[in-house]
PDB file of C-alpha atoms in Angstrom:
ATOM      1  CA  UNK A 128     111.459  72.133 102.761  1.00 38.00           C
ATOM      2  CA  UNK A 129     112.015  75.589 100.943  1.00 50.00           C
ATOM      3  CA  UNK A 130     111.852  78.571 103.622  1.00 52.00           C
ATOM      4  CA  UNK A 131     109.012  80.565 101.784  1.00 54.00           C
ATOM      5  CA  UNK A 132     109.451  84.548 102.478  1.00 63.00           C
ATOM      6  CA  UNK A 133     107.367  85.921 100.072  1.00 91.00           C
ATOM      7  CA  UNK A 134     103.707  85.624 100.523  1.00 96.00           C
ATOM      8  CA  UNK A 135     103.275  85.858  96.424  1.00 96.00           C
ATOM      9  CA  UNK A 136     104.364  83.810  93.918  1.00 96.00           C
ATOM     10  CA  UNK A 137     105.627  84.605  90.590  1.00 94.00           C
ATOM     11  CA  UNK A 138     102.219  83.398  89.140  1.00 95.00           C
ATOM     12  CA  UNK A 139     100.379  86.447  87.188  1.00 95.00           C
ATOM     13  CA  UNK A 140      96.719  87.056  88.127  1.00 95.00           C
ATOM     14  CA  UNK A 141      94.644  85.827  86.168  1.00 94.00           C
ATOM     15  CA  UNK A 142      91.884  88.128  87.698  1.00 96.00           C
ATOM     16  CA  UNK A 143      90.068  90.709  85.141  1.00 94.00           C
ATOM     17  CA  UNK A 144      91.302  94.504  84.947  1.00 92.00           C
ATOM     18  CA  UNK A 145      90.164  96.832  87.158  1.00 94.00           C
ATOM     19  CA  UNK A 146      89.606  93.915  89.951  1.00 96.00           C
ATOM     20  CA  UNK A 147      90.496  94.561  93.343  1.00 97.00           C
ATOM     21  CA  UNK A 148      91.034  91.022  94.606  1.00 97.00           C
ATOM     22  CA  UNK A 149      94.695  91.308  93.191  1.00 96.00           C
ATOM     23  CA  UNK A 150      95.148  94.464  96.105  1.00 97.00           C
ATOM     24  CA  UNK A 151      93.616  92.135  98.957  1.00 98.00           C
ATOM     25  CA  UNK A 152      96.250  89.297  97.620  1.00 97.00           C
ATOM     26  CA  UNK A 153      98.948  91.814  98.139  1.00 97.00           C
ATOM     27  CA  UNK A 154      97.869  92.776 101.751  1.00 97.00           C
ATOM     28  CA  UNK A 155      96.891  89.415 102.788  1.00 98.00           C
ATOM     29  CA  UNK A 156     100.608  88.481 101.564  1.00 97.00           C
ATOM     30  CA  UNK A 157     101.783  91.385 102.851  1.00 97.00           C
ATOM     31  CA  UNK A 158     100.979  90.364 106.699  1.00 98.00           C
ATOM     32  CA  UNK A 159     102.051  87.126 106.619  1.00 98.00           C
ATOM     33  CA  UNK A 160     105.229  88.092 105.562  1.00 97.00           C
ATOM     34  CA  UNK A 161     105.204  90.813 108.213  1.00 97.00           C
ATOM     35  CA  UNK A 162     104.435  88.089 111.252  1.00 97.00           C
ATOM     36  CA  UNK A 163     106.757  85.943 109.286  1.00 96.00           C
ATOM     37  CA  UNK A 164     104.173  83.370 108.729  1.00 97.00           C
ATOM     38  CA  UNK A 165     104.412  82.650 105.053  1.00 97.00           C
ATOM     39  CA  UNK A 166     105.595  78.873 106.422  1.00 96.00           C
ATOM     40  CA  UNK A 167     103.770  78.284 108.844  1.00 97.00           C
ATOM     41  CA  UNK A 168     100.531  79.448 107.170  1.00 98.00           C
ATOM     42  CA  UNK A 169      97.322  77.047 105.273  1.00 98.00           C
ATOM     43  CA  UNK A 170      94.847  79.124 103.164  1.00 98.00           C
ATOM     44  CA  UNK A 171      91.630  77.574 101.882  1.00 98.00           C
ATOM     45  CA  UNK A 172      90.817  78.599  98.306  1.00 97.00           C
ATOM     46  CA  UNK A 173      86.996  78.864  97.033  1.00 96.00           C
ATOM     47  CA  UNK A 174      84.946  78.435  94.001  1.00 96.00           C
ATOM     48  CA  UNK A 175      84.771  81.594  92.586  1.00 94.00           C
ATOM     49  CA  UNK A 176      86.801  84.777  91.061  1.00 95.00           C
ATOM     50  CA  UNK A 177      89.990  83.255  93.775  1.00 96.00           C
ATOM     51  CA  UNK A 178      89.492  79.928  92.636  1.00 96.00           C
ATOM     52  CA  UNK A 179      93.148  79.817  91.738  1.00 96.00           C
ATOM     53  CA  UNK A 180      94.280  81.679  94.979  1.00 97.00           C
ATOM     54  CA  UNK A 181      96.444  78.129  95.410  1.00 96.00           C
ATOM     55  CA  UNK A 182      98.223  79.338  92.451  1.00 97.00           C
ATOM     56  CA  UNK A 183      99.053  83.231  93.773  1.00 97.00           C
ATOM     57  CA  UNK A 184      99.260  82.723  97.476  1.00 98.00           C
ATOM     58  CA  UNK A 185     103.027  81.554  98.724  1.00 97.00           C
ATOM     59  CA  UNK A 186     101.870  79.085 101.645  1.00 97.00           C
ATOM     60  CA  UNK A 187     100.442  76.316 101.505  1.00 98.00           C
ATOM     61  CA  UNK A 188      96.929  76.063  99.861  1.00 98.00           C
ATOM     62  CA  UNK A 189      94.167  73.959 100.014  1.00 97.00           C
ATOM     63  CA  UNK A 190      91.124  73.849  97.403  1.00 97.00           C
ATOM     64  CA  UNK A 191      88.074  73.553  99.024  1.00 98.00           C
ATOM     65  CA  UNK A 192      84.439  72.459  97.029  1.00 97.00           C
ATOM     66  CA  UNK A 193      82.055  74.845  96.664  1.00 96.00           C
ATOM     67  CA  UNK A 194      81.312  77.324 100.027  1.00 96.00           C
ATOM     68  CA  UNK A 195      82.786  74.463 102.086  1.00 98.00           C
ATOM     69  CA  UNK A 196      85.897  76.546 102.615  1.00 98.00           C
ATOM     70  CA  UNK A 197      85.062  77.115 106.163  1.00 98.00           C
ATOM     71  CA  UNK A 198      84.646  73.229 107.040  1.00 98.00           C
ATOM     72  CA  UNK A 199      87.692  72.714 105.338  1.00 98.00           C
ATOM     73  CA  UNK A 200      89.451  75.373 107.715  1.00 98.00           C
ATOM     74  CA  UNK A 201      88.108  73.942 110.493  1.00 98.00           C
ATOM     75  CA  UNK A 202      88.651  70.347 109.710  1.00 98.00           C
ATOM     76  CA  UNK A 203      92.235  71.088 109.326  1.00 98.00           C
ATOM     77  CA  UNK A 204      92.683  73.719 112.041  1.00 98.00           C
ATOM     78  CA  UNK A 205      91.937  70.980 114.504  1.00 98.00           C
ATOM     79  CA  UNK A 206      94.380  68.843 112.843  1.00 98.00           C
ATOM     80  CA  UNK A 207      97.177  71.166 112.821  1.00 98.00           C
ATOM     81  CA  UNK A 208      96.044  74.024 115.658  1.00 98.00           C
ATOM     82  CA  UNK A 209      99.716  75.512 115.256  1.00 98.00           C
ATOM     83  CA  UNK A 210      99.645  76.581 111.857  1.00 98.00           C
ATOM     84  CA  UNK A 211      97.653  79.931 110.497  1.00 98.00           C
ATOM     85  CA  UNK A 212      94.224  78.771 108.624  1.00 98.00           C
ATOM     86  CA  UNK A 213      92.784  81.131 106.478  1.00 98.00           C
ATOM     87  CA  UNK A 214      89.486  81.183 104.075  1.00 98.00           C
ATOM     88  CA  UNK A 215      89.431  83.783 101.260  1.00 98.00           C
ATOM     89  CA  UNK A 216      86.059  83.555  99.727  1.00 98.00           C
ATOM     90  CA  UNK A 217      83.863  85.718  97.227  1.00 97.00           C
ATOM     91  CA  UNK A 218      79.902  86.340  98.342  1.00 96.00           C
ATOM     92  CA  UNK A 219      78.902  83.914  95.204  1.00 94.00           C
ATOM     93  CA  UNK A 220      80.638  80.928  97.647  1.00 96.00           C
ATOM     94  CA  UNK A 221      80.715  81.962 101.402  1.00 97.00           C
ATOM     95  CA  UNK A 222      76.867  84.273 101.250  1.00 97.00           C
ATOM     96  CA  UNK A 223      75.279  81.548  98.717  1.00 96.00           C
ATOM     97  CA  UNK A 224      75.916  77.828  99.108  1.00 95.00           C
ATOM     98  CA  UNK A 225      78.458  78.398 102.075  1.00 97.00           C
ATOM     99  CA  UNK A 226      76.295  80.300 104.202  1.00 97.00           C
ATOM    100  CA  UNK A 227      75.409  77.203 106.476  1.00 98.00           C
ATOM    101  CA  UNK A 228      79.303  76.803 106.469  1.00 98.00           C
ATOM    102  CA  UNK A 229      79.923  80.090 107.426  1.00 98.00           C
ATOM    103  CA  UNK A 230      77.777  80.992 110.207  1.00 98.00           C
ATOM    104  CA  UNK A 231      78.456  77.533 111.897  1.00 98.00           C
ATOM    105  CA  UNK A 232      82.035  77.959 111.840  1.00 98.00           C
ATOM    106  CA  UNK A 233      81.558  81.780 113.596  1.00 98.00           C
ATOM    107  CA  UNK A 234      78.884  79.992 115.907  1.00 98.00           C
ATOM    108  CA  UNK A 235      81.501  77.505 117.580  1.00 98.00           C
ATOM    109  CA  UNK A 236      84.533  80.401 117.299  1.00 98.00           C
ATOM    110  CA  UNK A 237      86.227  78.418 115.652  1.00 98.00           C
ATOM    111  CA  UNK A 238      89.987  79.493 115.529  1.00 98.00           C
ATOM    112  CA  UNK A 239      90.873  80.414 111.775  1.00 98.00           C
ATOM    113  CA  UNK A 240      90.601  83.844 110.224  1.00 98.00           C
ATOM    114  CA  UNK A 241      87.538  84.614 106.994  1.00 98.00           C
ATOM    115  CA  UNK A 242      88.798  86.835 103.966  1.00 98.00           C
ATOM    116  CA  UNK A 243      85.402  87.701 101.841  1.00 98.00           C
ATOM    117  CA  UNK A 244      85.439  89.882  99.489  1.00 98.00           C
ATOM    118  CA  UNK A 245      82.254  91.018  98.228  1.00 98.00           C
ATOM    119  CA  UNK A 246      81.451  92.545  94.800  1.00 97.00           C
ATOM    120  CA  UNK A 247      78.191  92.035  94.733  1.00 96.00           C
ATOM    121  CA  UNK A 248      77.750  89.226  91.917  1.00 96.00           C
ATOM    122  CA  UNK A 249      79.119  85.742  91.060  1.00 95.00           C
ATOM    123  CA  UNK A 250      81.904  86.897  89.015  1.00 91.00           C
ATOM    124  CA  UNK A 251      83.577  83.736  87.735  1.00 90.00           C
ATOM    125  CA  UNK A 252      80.370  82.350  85.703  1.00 89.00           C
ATOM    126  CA  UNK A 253      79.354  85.688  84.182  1.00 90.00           C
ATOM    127  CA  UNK A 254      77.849  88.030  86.400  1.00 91.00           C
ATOM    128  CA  UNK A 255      74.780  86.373  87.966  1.00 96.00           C
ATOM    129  CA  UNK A 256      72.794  87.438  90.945  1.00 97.00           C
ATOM    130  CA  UNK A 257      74.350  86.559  94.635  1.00 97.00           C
ATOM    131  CA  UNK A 258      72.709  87.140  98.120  1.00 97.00           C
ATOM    132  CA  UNK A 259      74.789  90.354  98.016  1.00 98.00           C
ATOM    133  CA  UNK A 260      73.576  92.253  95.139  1.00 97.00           C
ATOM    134  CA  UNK A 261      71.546  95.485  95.878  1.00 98.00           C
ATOM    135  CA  UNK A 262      67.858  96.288  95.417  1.00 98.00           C
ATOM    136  CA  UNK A 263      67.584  97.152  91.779  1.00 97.00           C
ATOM    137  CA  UNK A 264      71.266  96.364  90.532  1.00 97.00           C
ATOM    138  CA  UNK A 265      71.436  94.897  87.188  1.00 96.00           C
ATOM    139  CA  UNK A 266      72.769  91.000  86.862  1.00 96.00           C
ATOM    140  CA  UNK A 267      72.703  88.728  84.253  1.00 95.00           C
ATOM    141  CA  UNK A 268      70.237  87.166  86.016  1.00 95.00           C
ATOM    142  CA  UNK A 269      68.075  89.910  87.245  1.00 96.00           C
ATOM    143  CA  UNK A 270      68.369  91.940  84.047  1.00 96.00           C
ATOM    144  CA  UNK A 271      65.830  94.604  85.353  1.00 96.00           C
ATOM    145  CA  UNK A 272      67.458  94.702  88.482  1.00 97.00           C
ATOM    146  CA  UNK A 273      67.098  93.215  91.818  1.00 97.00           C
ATOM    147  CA  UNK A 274      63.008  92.802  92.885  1.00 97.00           C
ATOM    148  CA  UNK A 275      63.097  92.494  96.984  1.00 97.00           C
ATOM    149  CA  UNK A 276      59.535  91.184  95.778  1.00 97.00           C
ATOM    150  CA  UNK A 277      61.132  88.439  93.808  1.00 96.00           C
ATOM    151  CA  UNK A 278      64.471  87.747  95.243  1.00 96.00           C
ATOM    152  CA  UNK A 279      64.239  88.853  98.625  1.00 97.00           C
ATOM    153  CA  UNK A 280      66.784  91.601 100.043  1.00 98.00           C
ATOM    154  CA  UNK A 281      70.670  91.493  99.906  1.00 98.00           C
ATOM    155  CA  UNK A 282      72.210  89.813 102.946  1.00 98.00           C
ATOM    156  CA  UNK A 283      74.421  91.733 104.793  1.00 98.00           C
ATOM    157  CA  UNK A 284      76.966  88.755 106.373  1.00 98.00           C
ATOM    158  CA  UNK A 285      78.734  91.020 108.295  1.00 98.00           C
ATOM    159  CA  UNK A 286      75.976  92.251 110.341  1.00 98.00           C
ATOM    160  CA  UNK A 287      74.742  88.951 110.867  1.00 98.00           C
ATOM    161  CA  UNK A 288      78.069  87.657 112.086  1.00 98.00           C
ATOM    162  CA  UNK A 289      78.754  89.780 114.247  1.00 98.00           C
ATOM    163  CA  UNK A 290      75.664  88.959 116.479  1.00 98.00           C
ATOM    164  CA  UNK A 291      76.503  85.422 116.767  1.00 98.00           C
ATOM    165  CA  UNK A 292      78.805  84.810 120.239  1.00 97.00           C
ATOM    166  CA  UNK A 293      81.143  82.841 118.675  1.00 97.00           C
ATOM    167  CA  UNK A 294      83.333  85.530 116.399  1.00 98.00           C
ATOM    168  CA  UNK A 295      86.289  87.820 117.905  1.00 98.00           C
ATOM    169  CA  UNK A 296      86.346  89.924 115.375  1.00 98.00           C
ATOM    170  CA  UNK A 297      84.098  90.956 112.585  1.00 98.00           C
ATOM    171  CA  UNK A 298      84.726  93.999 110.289  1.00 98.00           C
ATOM    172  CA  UNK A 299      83.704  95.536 106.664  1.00 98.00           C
ATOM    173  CA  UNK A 300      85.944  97.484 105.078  1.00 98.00           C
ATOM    174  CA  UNK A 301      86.994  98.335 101.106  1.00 98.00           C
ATOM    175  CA  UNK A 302      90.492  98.980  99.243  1.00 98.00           C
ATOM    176  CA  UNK A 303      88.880 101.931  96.840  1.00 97.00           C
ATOM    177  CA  UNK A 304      92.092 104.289  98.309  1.00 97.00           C
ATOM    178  CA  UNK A 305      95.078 104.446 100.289  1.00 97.00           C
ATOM    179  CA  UNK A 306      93.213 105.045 103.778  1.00 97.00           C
ATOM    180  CA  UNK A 307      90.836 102.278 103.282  1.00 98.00           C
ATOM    181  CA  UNK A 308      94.000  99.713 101.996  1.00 98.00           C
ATOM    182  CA  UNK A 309      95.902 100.535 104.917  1.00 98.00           C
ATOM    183  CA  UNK A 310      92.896 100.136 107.035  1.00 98.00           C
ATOM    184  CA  UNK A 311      92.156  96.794 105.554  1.00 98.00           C
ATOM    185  CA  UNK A 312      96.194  95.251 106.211  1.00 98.00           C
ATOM    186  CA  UNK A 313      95.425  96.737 109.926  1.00 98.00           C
ATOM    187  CA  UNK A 314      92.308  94.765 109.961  1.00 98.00           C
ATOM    188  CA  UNK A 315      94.182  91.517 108.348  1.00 98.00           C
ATOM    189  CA  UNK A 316      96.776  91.896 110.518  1.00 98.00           C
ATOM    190  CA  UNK A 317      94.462  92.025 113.584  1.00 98.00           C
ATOM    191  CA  UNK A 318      92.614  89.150 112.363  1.00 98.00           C
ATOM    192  CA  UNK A 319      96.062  87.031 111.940  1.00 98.00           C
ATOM    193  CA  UNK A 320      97.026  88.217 115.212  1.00 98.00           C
ATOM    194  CA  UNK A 321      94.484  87.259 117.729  1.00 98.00           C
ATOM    195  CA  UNK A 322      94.205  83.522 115.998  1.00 98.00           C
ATOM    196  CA  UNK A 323      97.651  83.247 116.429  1.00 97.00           C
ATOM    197  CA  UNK A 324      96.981  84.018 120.313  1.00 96.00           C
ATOM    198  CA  UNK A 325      94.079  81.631 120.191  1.00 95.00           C
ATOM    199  CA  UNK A 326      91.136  84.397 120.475  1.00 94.00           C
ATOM    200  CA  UNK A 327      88.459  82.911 118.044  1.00 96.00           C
ATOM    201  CA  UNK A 328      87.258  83.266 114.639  1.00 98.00           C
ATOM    202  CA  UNK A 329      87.914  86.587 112.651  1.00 98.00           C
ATOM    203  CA  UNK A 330      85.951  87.914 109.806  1.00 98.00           C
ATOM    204  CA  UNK A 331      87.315  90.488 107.286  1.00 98.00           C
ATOM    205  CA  UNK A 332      84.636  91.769 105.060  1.00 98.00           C
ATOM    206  CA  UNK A 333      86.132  93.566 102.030  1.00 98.00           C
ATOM    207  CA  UNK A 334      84.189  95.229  99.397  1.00 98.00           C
ATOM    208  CA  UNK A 335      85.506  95.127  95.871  1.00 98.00           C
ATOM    209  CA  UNK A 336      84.888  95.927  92.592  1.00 97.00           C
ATOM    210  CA  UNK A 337      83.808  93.734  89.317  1.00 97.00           C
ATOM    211  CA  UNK A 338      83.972  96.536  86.623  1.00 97.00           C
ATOM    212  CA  UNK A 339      83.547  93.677  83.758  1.00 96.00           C
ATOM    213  CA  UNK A 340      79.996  92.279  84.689  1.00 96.00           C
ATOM    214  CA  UNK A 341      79.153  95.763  86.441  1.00 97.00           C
ATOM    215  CA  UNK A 342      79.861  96.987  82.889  1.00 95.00           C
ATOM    216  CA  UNK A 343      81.733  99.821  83.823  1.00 96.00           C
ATOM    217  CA  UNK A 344      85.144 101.354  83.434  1.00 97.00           C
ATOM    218  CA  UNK A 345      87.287 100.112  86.425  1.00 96.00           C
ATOM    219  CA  UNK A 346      87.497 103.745  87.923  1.00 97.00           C
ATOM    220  CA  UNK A 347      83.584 104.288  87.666  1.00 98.00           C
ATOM    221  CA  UNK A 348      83.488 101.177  88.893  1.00 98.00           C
ATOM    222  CA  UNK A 349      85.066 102.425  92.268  1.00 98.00           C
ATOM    223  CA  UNK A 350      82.842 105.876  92.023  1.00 98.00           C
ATOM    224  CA  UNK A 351      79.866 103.382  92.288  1.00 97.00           C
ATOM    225  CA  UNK A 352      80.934 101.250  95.208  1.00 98.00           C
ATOM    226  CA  UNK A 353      81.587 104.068  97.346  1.00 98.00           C
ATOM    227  CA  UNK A 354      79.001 106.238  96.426  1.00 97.00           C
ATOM    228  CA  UNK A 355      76.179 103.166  96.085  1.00 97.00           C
ATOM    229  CA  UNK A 356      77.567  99.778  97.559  1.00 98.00           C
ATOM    230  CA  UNK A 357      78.925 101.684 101.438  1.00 98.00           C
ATOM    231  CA  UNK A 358      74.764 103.036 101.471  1.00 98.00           C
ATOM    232  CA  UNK A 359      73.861  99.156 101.473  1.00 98.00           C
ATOM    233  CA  UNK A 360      77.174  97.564 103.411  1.00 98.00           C
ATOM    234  CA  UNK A 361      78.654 100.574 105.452  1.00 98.00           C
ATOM    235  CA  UNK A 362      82.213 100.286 106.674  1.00 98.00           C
ATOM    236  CA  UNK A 363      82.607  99.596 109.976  1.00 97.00           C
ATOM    237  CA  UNK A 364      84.018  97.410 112.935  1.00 98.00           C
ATOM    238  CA  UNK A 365      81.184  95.464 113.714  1.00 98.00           C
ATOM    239  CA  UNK A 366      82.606  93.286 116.362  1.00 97.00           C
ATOM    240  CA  UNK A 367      85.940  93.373 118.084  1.00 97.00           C
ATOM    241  CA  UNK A 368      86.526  92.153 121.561  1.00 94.00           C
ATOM    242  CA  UNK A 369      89.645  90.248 120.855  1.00 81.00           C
ATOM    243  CA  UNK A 370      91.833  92.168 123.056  1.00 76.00           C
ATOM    244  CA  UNK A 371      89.487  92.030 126.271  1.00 78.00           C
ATOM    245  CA  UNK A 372      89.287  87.827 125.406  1.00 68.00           C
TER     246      UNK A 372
END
């Protein structure tokens, strides 16, 4: 078998300009090649924006349906409980049809590590409403904005996480500028680091950007996540006991 170093491929990303999931590629990849892991690690692509993370991601990848990723990662962390099992989900898959998923898989502490990376829409199929867009943010399927009357408030899946007994570790943070990057790969890192010393299940929340169906120029895109999207989903280490488990 080829000894895989890098944690990217060749592959371009096929992700839109100004997108930030291309930045949380590079630090997931980043980490794993730090903890030489590349190898040794199984990621669990979604339905959504990363639907082709199996082609960008150097380890070995496995497609999940839609918001099952976190079944899938359990199914085969059980199977193989010495390899690395990571989910990297949008809100569209892990807040909306793999919410069930999700929480369950925190619930039992299940020992594999959640990337999600918010931005607040469904991204692939144009732009439609998800559990995490904000009170009054345009969509193309709330085109007047989000009514908490009519589509109830956004769900913040961090917060909720972290009150379940099962997760280690349960964080939000963003990749807007240098600080917040490097505090994300710490975060990653952390995450990677107590499943390999079989703490529990991890949760990385990471707000992006999605400056195409935002309609907005990729830097005002940024402007309006941390001036408007931190009010709603604040950055913060909700949950993190791994080093007292």
């Amino acid at each position: 078998m080829e000894n895989k170093k890098m944690g990217l491929t060749a592959e371009k990303f096929s992700y839109c300009p100004g997108c930030l999931h291309g930045v949380v590629h590079q630090l997931v990849a980043e980490v794993l090649e730090e903890m030489d892991e590349v190898d040794n690690t199984i990621g669990v692509a979604p339905v959504g924006c990363a639907v082709l993370a199996y082609k960008f991601f150097n380890c070995d990848m496995q497609e999940a349906a839609h918001g099952r990723a976190c079944a899938v990662a359990t199914g085969i962390k059980r199977v193989r409980p010495q390899n690395t099992v990571f989910t990297y989900q949008g809100d569209g898959d892990l807040a909306s049809i793999g919410i069930a998923e999700t929480i369950h898989a925190a619930n039992r502490g299940e020992n594999i590590t959640v990337i999600f990376v918010n931005n607040a829409n469904f991204g692939m199929t144009g732009g439609q409403m998800s559990p995490c867009t904000l009170l009054h943010q345009k969509t193309t399927t709330s085109p007047d904005g989000r009514d908490p009357q009519l589509h109830g408030n956004p769900i913040k899946v961090s917060e909720m996480i972290s009150q379940l007994d099962g997760p280690i570790l349960v964080a939000r943070t963003s990749v807007t500028n240098p600080k917040n990057v490097l505090q994300t790969k710490n975060l990653i890192k952390k995450a990677f680091t107590y499943q390999k010393t079989h703490k529990g299940f991890s949760f990385v929340e990471v707000l992006s950007t999605c400056p195409i169906n935002w309609g907005k120029k990729p830097l005002d895109a940024i402007k309006w996540l941390d001036e408007e999207m931190v009010k709603v989903y604040p950055l913060k280490i909700f949950k993190d006991i791994g080093a007292k488990a």
